[in-house]
Short mmCIF file of C-alpha atoms and ligand atoms in Angstrom, two decimals:
data_model
loop_
_atom_site.label_atom_id
_atom_site.label_comp_id
_atom_site.label_asym_id
_atom_site.label_seq_id
_atom_site.Cartn_x
_atom_site.Cartn_y
_atom_site.Cartn_z
CA MET A 72 20.42 35.17 27.05
CA TRP A 73 20.29 31.09 25.96
CA VAL A 74 17.09 30.26 25.53
CA GLU A 75 16.21 26.57 23.72
CA ARG A 76 14.19 26.60 21.06
CA LEU A 77 11.03 24.13 21.03
CA MET A 78 12.44 21.31 18.45
CA LYS A 79 9.40 18.55 17.39
CA ILE A 80 10.41 15.13 17.65
CA SER A 81 7.77 12.72 15.57
CA ILE A 82 7.87 9.22 17.72
CA VAL A 83 7.45 6.76 14.87
CA LEU A 84 6.33 3.36 16.50
CA GLY A 85 3.96 0.37 15.10
CA THR A 86 4.29 -2.64 17.07
CA ARG A 87 3.68 -3.83 20.72
CA PRO A 88 7.56 -3.96 21.50
CA GLU A 89 7.79 -0.53 19.85
CA ILE A 90 4.90 0.75 22.33
CA ILE A 91 6.49 -0.63 25.23
CA LYS A 92 10.03 0.70 24.85
CA MET A 93 9.23 3.99 23.66
CA SER A 94 6.59 4.57 26.85
CA PRO A 95 9.92 5.79 28.51
CA ILE A 96 11.06 8.46 25.88
CA ILE A 97 6.80 9.55 25.56
CA ARG A 98 6.41 10.48 29.76
CA GLU A 99 9.55 12.05 29.29
CA CYS A 100 7.88 14.10 26.71
CA GLU A 101 5.46 14.41 28.66
CA ARG A 102 7.30 15.47 31.91
CA LEU A 103 9.38 18.16 30.11
CA GLU A 104 6.25 19.09 27.96
CA LEU A 105 7.99 19.17 24.90
CA ASP A 106 6.57 19.12 21.41
CA TYR A 107 6.56 15.96 20.13
CA PHE A 108 3.76 13.86 18.15
CA ILE A 109 3.05 10.11 18.26
CA LEU A 110 2.64 8.58 14.19
CA HIS A 111 1.56 4.81 14.07
CA THR A 112 1.75 2.66 11.06
CA GLY A 113 -1.10 0.32 12.48
CA GLN A 114 1.57 -2.43 11.56
CA HIS A 115 0.17 -4.26 14.86
CA TYR A 116 -4.34 -3.30 15.48
CA SER A 117 -5.52 -6.07 17.30
CA TYR A 118 -6.58 -4.53 20.92
CA ASN A 119 -4.23 -6.79 22.81
CA MET A 120 -1.09 -6.05 20.37
CA ASP A 121 -1.84 -2.17 20.13
CA ARG A 122 -4.66 -0.73 22.55
CA VAL A 123 -4.18 -2.37 25.61
CA PHE A 124 -0.54 -1.10 25.80
CA PHE A 125 -1.64 2.39 25.39
CA GLU A 126 -3.99 2.27 27.84
CA ASP A 127 -1.88 0.52 30.59
CA LEU A 128 0.66 2.59 30.13
CA GLU A 129 -1.21 5.87 30.10
CA LEU A 130 -0.04 7.08 27.00
CA SER A 131 -1.65 10.10 25.09
CA ASP A 132 -3.10 8.81 21.73
CA ALA A 133 -1.36 8.53 18.28
CA LYS A 134 -2.06 11.75 16.43
CA TYR A 135 -1.52 9.52 13.70
CA ASN A 136 -2.64 6.44 12.75
CA LEU A 137 -1.69 4.92 9.23
CA ASP A 138 -3.51 1.92 9.64
CA VAL A 139 -1.12 -0.10 7.58
CA GLY A 140 -2.33 -3.25 9.20
CA SER A 141 -0.94 -7.09 7.77
CA GLY A 142 0.74 -7.86 4.57
CA SER A 143 3.75 -9.11 2.85
CA PRO A 144 6.97 -7.41 3.49
CA GLY A 145 7.49 -5.47 1.01
CA GLU A 146 3.64 -4.39 0.73
CA GLN A 147 3.76 -3.36 4.44
CA THR A 148 6.53 -1.29 4.16
CA GLY A 149 6.07 -0.21 1.08
CA LYS A 150 2.37 1.15 2.49
CA MET A 151 4.52 2.95 5.37
CA LEU A 152 6.94 4.66 3.44
CA VAL A 153 3.86 6.76 1.39
CA GLY A 154 1.96 7.25 4.51
CA ILE A 155 5.07 8.65 6.87
CA GLU A 156 6.06 10.83 4.04
CA LYS A 157 2.80 12.70 4.13
CA VAL A 158 2.40 12.93 8.19
CA LEU A 159 6.63 13.82 8.27
CA GLU A 160 6.40 16.81 4.82
CA LYS A 161 2.93 18.18 6.69
CA GLU A 162 4.84 18.52 10.42
CA THR A 163 8.23 19.10 9.29
CA PRO A 164 9.50 17.85 12.66
CA GLU A 165 13.60 18.14 13.47
CA VAL A 166 13.96 14.61 14.77
CA VAL A 167 12.03 11.17 13.81
CA LEU A 168 12.69 8.56 16.70
CA VAL A 169 12.54 5.21 15.63
CA GLN A 170 12.84 2.21 18.07
CA GLY A 171 13.86 -1.68 17.36
CA ASP A 172 14.24 -3.45 14.25
CA THR A 173 10.66 -4.30 12.87
CA ASN A 174 9.25 -2.80 9.33
CA SER A 175 7.75 0.14 11.00
CA THR A 176 11.36 1.58 12.08
CA LEU A 177 13.04 0.89 8.64
CA ALA A 178 10.29 2.76 7.28
CA GLY A 179 10.36 5.50 10.06
CA ALA A 180 14.21 6.05 9.48
CA LEU A 181 14.01 5.44 5.19
CA VAL A 182 11.62 8.18 5.01
CA ALA A 183 13.11 10.79 7.85
CA SER A 184 16.20 10.58 6.41
CA LYS A 185 15.38 10.88 2.64
CA LEU A 186 12.90 14.13 3.94
CA GLY A 187 16.76 15.07 5.23
CA ILE A 188 15.64 14.76 9.07
CA LYS A 189 17.81 13.99 11.51
CA VAL A 190 16.86 10.34 12.70
CA GLY A 191 17.21 8.68 16.30
CA HIS A 192 17.27 4.96 16.50
CA VAL A 193 16.43 4.08 20.37
CA GLU A 194 18.49 0.56 20.51
CA ALA A 195 21.36 0.96 18.04
CA GLY A 196 23.89 -1.74 17.55
CA LEU A 197 22.44 -5.01 17.96
CA ARG A 198 23.23 -7.66 15.86
CA SER A 199 22.19 -11.40 15.71
CA TYR A 200 25.06 -11.68 11.96
CA ASP A 201 22.18 -13.46 10.63
CA ARG A 202 20.98 -11.57 7.30
CA ARG A 203 18.44 -14.61 6.69
CA MET A 204 16.14 -12.60 9.83
CA PRO A 205 13.96 -9.30 8.56
CA GLU A 206 15.04 -7.48 11.76
CA GLU A 207 18.80 -8.18 11.46
CA ILE A 208 18.39 -5.84 7.70
CA ASN A 209 15.50 -3.71 9.52
CA ARG A 210 17.88 -2.85 12.40
CA THR A 211 21.40 -2.73 10.47
CA LEU A 212 20.40 -0.08 7.71
CA THR A 213 18.31 2.14 10.11
CA ASP A 214 21.54 2.36 12.47
CA HIS A 215 23.52 3.34 8.97
CA CYS A 216 20.52 6.18 8.01
CA SER A 217 20.45 7.57 11.86
CA TYR A 218 21.98 10.68 12.74
CA TYR A 219 21.58 9.53 16.72
CA LEU A 220 22.58 6.26 17.77
CA PHE A 221 21.33 5.42 20.99
CA ALA A 222 23.15 2.19 21.85
CA PRO A 223 22.07 0.38 25.11
CA THR A 224 25.40 -1.12 25.76
CA GLU A 225 29.27 -0.65 24.99
CA LYS A 226 29.33 -3.60 23.58
CA SER A 227 26.78 -2.47 20.92
CA LYS A 228 28.51 0.75 20.74
CA ARG A 229 31.83 -1.52 19.80
CA ILE A 230 29.98 -3.36 17.04
CA LEU A 231 28.75 0.33 15.39
CA LEU A 232 32.75 1.37 15.51
CA GLY A 233 33.27 -1.16 13.93
CA GLU A 234 31.16 -0.63 11.39
CA GLY A 235 32.47 2.96 10.55
CA VAL A 236 29.91 4.65 12.56
CA PRO A 237 31.49 7.81 13.55
CA GLU A 238 32.08 7.72 17.95
CA LYS A 239 29.76 11.49 18.19
CA LYS A 240 27.14 10.41 16.56
CA ILE A 241 26.76 7.17 19.71
CA PHE A 242 25.66 7.62 23.16
CA VAL A 243 25.63 4.64 25.29
CA THR A 244 22.24 5.06 27.62
CA GLY A 245 20.76 1.92 28.44
CA ASN A 246 17.98 0.03 27.26
CA THR A 247 14.50 1.43 28.02
CA VAL A 248 13.29 -1.88 28.54
CA VAL A 249 14.98 -1.31 31.69
CA ASP A 250 13.28 2.00 32.31
CA ALA A 251 9.85 -0.04 31.45
CA VAL A 252 10.42 -3.02 33.70
CA PHE A 253 11.62 -0.14 36.94
CA GLN A 254 8.21 1.84 36.26
CA ASN A 255 5.91 -0.55 35.47
CA LEU A 256 6.75 -3.66 38.01
CA GLU A 257 5.50 -2.24 41.39
CA ILE A 258 2.18 -0.96 40.22
CA ALA A 259 1.74 -4.39 38.46
CA ASN A 260 2.22 -6.53 41.24
CA ARG A 261 -0.45 -3.50 42.57
CA LYS A 262 -3.19 -3.79 39.69
CA ARG A 263 -2.19 -7.17 38.13
CA ASN A 264 -3.69 -10.54 39.62
CA ILE A 265 -3.01 -12.67 36.81
CA ILE A 266 -1.15 -15.99 39.12
CA ASN A 267 -4.00 -16.09 41.23
CA ASP A 268 -6.77 -15.95 38.05
CA LEU A 269 -4.69 -18.44 36.12
CA GLU A 270 -4.31 -20.80 39.27
CA LEU A 271 -0.33 -20.88 39.09
CA ARG A 272 1.66 -20.72 41.51
CA SER A 273 4.62 -18.59 42.26
CA LYS A 274 7.71 -19.42 41.32
CA ASP A 275 5.92 -23.27 40.18
CA TYR A 276 5.35 -22.58 35.88
CA PHE A 277 7.09 -21.47 33.27
CA LEU A 278 6.06 -18.95 30.54
CA VAL A 279 7.18 -19.07 26.65
CA THR A 280 6.21 -16.90 23.91
CA ALA A 281 7.87 -17.49 20.56
CA HIS A 282 6.57 -15.54 17.48
CA ARG A 283 9.55 -15.53 15.28
CA GLN A 284 9.13 -15.67 11.61
CA GLU A 285 12.38 -18.31 11.46
CA ASN A 286 10.95 -20.75 14.10
CA VAL A 287 7.02 -20.47 13.73
CA ASP A 288 6.57 -19.99 9.91
CA ASN A 289 8.39 -23.33 9.67
CA LYS A 290 6.87 -26.09 10.47
CA ALA A 291 9.06 -28.87 11.39
CA ARG A 292 11.20 -26.37 13.34
CA PHE A 293 8.01 -25.32 15.20
CA ALA A 294 7.17 -28.29 15.83
CA TRP A 295 10.31 -29.47 17.43
CA ILE A 296 10.03 -26.20 19.62
CA LEU A 297 6.57 -27.36 20.61
CA ARG A 298 7.85 -30.69 21.33
CA GLY A 299 10.65 -29.31 23.82
CA LEU A 300 8.13 -27.56 25.31
CA ARG A 301 5.97 -30.86 26.10
CA ASN A 302 9.01 -32.35 27.13
CA VAL A 303 9.65 -29.88 29.90
CA VAL A 304 6.47 -30.13 31.10
CA GLU A 305 6.73 -33.87 31.39
CA GLU A 306 9.77 -33.78 32.89
CA PHE A 307 9.11 -31.20 35.27
CA GLY A 308 5.08 -31.92 35.75
CA LEU A 309 4.25 -28.10 36.19
CA PRO A 310 2.64 -26.09 33.70
CA LEU A 311 3.57 -24.34 30.91
CA VAL A 312 2.29 -20.76 30.22
CA TYR A 313 2.26 -19.32 26.33
CA PRO A 314 0.54 -15.76 25.79
CA ILE A 315 0.50 -16.79 22.18
CA HIS A 316 0.99 -14.09 19.54
CA PRO A 317 -1.91 -14.13 16.38
CA ARG A 318 0.91 -15.46 13.89
CA SER A 319 2.07 -18.22 16.10
CA ARG A 320 -1.71 -18.73 16.66
CA LYS A 321 -2.29 -18.72 12.93
CA GLN A 322 0.59 -21.05 12.29
CA ILE A 323 -0.40 -23.89 14.78
CA ARG A 324 -3.88 -23.90 12.65
CA GLU A 325 -2.56 -24.03 9.62
CA PHE A 326 0.13 -26.54 10.06
CA GLY A 327 -2.35 -28.74 12.06
CA LEU A 328 0.31 -29.08 15.35
CA GLN A 329 -0.12 -30.20 18.57
CA VAL A 330 -0.02 -28.15 21.32
CA ASP A 331 -1.91 -30.07 24.27
CA GLU A 332 0.12 -29.90 27.13
CA VAL A 333 0.71 -26.10 27.23
CA ARG A 334 -1.59 -23.87 28.09
CA LEU A 335 -2.22 -21.58 25.03
CA ILE A 336 -3.90 -17.92 26.46
CA GLU A 337 -4.26 -14.83 24.60
CA PRO A 338 -1.67 -12.22 24.48
CA VAL A 339 -1.84 -10.16 27.86
CA ASP A 340 -1.75 -6.92 28.61
CA PHE A 341 2.37 -5.48 29.87
CA LEU A 342 1.34 -5.50 33.42
CA SER A 343 0.52 -8.74 33.73
CA PHE A 344 3.00 -10.21 31.17
CA LEU A 345 5.33 -8.53 33.92
CA GLN A 346 3.60 -10.47 36.82
CA LEU A 347 3.68 -13.58 34.83
CA GLU A 348 7.66 -13.60 33.77
CA ASN A 349 8.74 -11.88 37.32
CA ASN A 350 6.68 -15.30 39.10
CA ALA A 351 7.84 -17.79 36.56
CA LYS A 352 10.26 -19.89 37.54
CA LEU A 353 11.63 -20.30 34.02
CA VAL A 354 10.93 -18.23 30.70
CA LEU A 355 11.34 -19.25 27.62
CA THR A 356 11.59 -17.24 24.10
CA ASP A 357 12.77 -16.55 20.69
CA SER A 358 11.74 -12.27 21.59
CA GLY A 359 14.54 -9.88 21.96
CA GLY A 360 12.70 -7.42 24.78
CA VAL A 361 11.21 -11.23 26.84
CA GLN A 362 15.21 -12.38 27.16
CA GLU A 363 15.90 -8.77 27.71
CA GLU A 364 12.96 -8.85 30.39
CA SER A 365 13.62 -11.89 32.61
CA CYS A 366 17.21 -10.68 32.61
CA VAL A 367 16.05 -7.83 34.49
CA LEU A 368 13.78 -9.02 36.40
CA GLY A 369 16.62 -12.36 37.64
CA VAL A 370 14.73 -14.94 36.07
CA PRO A 371 16.48 -17.54 33.82
CA CYS A 372 15.84 -17.99 30.35
CA VAL A 373 16.30 -20.12 27.79
CA THR A 374 16.52 -18.74 24.14
CA LEU A 375 14.36 -20.61 21.56
CA ARG A 376 16.95 -19.15 18.79
CA ASP A 377 20.79 -20.33 17.04
CA ASN A 378 21.61 -16.97 17.98
CA THR A 379 20.96 -13.43 20.21
CA GLU A 380 21.58 -9.82 19.48
CA ARG A 381 21.37 -9.69 23.17
CA PRO A 382 24.38 -11.36 24.07
CA GLU A 383 25.08 -9.77 27.18
CA THR A 384 21.57 -11.89 28.32
CA VAL A 385 24.23 -14.45 28.16
CA GLU A 386 27.88 -13.42 28.86
CA VAL A 387 26.06 -12.47 32.57
CA GLY A 388 24.49 -15.96 32.87
CA ALA A 389 20.80 -15.33 32.67
CA ASN A 390 20.05 -16.94 29.14
CA VAL A 391 21.80 -19.82 27.30
CA LEU A 392 20.51 -20.71 23.65
CA ALA A 393 18.83 -23.82 22.77
CA GLY A 394 17.56 -23.40 19.42
CA ALA A 395 14.91 -25.66 18.01
CA ASP A 396 16.12 -29.19 18.80
CA SER A 397 13.80 -30.55 21.85
CA ASP A 398 15.93 -32.78 23.22
CA ARG A 399 18.48 -29.37 23.60
CA ILE A 400 14.76 -27.50 24.81
CA LEU A 401 14.68 -29.71 27.59
CA GLU A 402 18.53 -30.02 28.19
CA CYS A 403 19.24 -25.97 28.66
CA SER A 404 15.45 -25.93 30.62
CA LYS A 405 17.64 -28.42 33.78
CA ILE A 406 20.50 -26.23 33.37
CA MET A 407 19.12 -23.00 33.52
CA VAL A 408 15.85 -23.61 36.91
CA ARG A 409 18.96 -24.60 38.63
CA ARG A 410 20.40 -21.29 37.44
CA GLN A 411 21.79 -18.42 41.16
CA ASN A 412 19.83 -15.36 39.87
CA ARG A 413 23.44 -13.38 40.64
CA TRP A 414 23.88 -11.91 37.40
CA GLU A 415 24.24 -8.39 37.18
CA ASN A 416 21.91 -6.39 34.53
CA PRO A 417 23.41 -5.24 31.74
CA PHE A 418 21.03 -2.90 30.41
CA GLY A 419 21.37 0.10 32.49
CA ASP A 420 19.93 1.88 35.35
CA GLY A 421 16.62 2.77 34.13
CA ARG A 422 17.18 6.27 32.81
CA ALA A 423 17.50 5.38 29.41
CA GLY A 424 14.74 7.35 28.46
CA ILE A 425 15.87 10.80 30.53
CA LYS A 426 19.12 10.26 28.76
CA ILE A 427 17.99 10.24 25.31
CA VAL A 428 15.56 13.48 26.05
CA GLU A 429 18.81 14.90 27.47
CA GLU A 430 20.94 14.11 23.90
CA LEU A 431 18.21 14.83 22.19
CA ARG A 432 17.87 18.53 23.98
CA LYS A 433 21.40 19.08 24.12
CA THR A 434 21.97 19.13 20.51
CA ASP A 435 18.98 21.30 20.27
CA LEU A 436 19.74 24.02 22.07
CA LEU A 437 19.94 27.03 19.33
CA GLY A 438 21.22 30.34 20.68
CA ALA A 439 18.78 33.26 20.40
CA GLU A 440 18.70 36.22 21.69
C1 LIG B 12 6.76 -8.15 13.96
C2 LIG B 12 8.32 -7.83 13.92
C3 LIG B 12 8.92 -8.67 14.66
C4 LIG B 12 8.47 -8.35 16.57
C5 LIG B 12 6.95 -8.27 16.21
C6 LIG B 12 6.70 -7.80 17.76
C7 LIG B 12 8.59 -7.11 11.51
C8 LIG B 12 9.46 -7.65 10.10
N1 LIG B 12 8.23 -7.77 12.77
O1 LIG B 12 6.28 -9.36 13.93
O2 LIG B 12 9.92 -8.32 15.07
O3 LIG B 12 9.04 -9.47 16.77
O4 LIG B 12 6.83 -7.95 15.37
O5 LIG B 12 5.67 -8.68 18.19
O6 LIG B 12 8.53 -6.66 11.86
N2 LIG B 12 -1.37 -10.07 13.38
C9 LIG B 12 -2.50 -9.79 14.25
N3 LIG B 12 -2.41 -8.53 15.03
C10 LIG B 12 -1.82 -7.60 15.02
C11 LIG B 12 -0.70 -8.21 14.38
C12 LIG B 12 -0.13 -8.88 13.48
O7 LIG B 12 -3.56 -10.96 13.94
O8 LIG B 12 -2.35 -6.26 15.67
C13 LIG B 12 -1.21 -11.18 12.94
C14 LIG B 12 -1.54 -10.97 11.40
O9 LIG B 12 -2.06 -12.85 11.00
C15 LIG B 12 0.16 -10.94 10.83
C16 LIG B 12 0.86 -11.53 11.83
O10 LIG B 12 0.42 -11.30 12.78
O11 LIG B 12 0.08 -11.38 9.07
C17 LIG B 12 2.50 -11.02 11.74
O12 LIG B 12 2.15 -9.63 11.54
P1 LIG B 12 3.33 -8.50 11.78
O13 LIG B 12 3.17 -7.22 11.82
O14 LIG B 12 3.74 -9.31 9.66
O15 LIG B 12 4.85 -9.45 11.89
P2 LIG B 12 5.26 -9.77 13.82
O16 LIG B 12 4.98 -11.60 13.44
O17 LIG B 12 3.80 -9.13 14.11
N1 LIG B 13 4.65 -9.02 26.14
C1 LIG B 13 3.45 -8.62 26.65
N2 LIG B 13 2.26 -9.90 26.70
C2 LIG B 13 2.83 -10.51 25.69
C3 LIG B 13 3.71 -11.13 25.38
C4 LIG B 13 5.00 -10.22 25.54
O1 LIG B 13 3.14 -7.06 27.10
O2 LIG B 13 1.76 -11.36 26.18
C5 LIG B 13 5.54 -7.83 26.29
C6 LIG B 13 6.94 -8.12 26.74
O3 LIG B 13 7.12 -7.78 28.24
C7 LIG B 13 7.59 -7.07 26.06
C8 LIG B 13 7.06 -6.88 24.56
O4 LIG B 13 5.83 -7.82 24.70
O5 LIG B 13 7.75 -5.96 26.41
C9 LIG B 13 8.51 -8.06 23.45
O6 LIG B 13 7.58 -7.89 22.60
P1 LIG B 13 7.73 -9.04 21.72
O7 LIG B 13 7.76 -10.79 21.83
O8 LIG B 13 6.10 -8.93 20.56
O9 LIG B 13 8.39 -8.61 20.34
P2 LIG B 13 10.05 -8.20 20.52
O10 LIG B 13 10.58 -8.00 21.27
O11 LIG B 13 10.55 -10.07 20.10
O12 LIG B 13 10.28 -7.84 19.21
#
């Protein structure tokens, strides 16, 4: 008789988008009663960047939290490497799952591969082809030390094949962000009322997020973006809501930038954010996850970057790249508010989490009497 040996899975995460995009996989592990544990690096630690997502998404607590916190890239990643190694040596999982492109992602993948543990990269094969971005380095290196590469689309699979990754290691699963949206949108509509709380009207406001290092750590570039946002407010006479990432708030203060016309609010929980996205007239963002979610929700998006590793969103007509030029931000916004949302979501059917876990279990079927 074939019986399934219970493999142990370690899920390494550390930031807001990793918690959200790992949540469908965690739910699936729970449903199947698999032997798994969460290792949190502590890269994000503020309540509204971390804990709130565990509560919102009803995830069990991390078994380990390394409390690494903020720091220079080397210091932050270095502390993670040391802490993750200790935990993995003690727990000896068969598989380590990491997601996306943060320092936590790279640290988890690097330690696991050095210990001879199989790495599964969720959201493999994305490329902006801009090596100045820390995320591009993190995602590329992670892909190349992974055993399982869970590519969200055929396009990302082709990128991996082009870089010499053997086809048998690549699994096109869709992106778990679709699962997260489908699993939570209805709950969000039932449980949250942020549109009324903020005195907004559906389809009568703009939603903004911007936090990327290349945008907000550069005074001139951040100032152009903020000027572009002011242009949008003046042109349309509609509110522009910006749940502001702590990095961006710090930079606005440090650079003394003017944000009067923009309505800054604290980062919100995932359910509230989904509701804000779903009801927005237009989303302006430099976030990876927000480009995907707006595409899935049928809300047009203007991306405040010169490139994107999510070209599928542009190809289907859901997204356009505006960069940081204030005039171009306004021009792109004018075009995109008129865009009919008839595109098809390119990121899968909302079963990515199930497919990923299924794949892990398939290769874990060890014969035993
Ligand atoms: C990180 C990721 C980025 C991702 C983003 C998701 C890297 C290199 N970058 O960027 O790809 O898009 O997370 O949000 O891994 N801070 C707080 N509280 C927190 C976390 C951060 O106040 O809970 C502040 C600190 O001042 C910190 C700054 O934000 O110095 C930046 O945090 P950090 O984790 O270094 O990078 P992110 O900008 O969050
Ligand atoms: N998000 C949220 N509250 C906010 C802003 C964003 O819950 O105030 C969610 C959003 O729905 C998406 C994720 O955070 O799922 C994106 O994370 P972020 O923009 O920090 O990182 P990126 O995707 O750029 O790596």
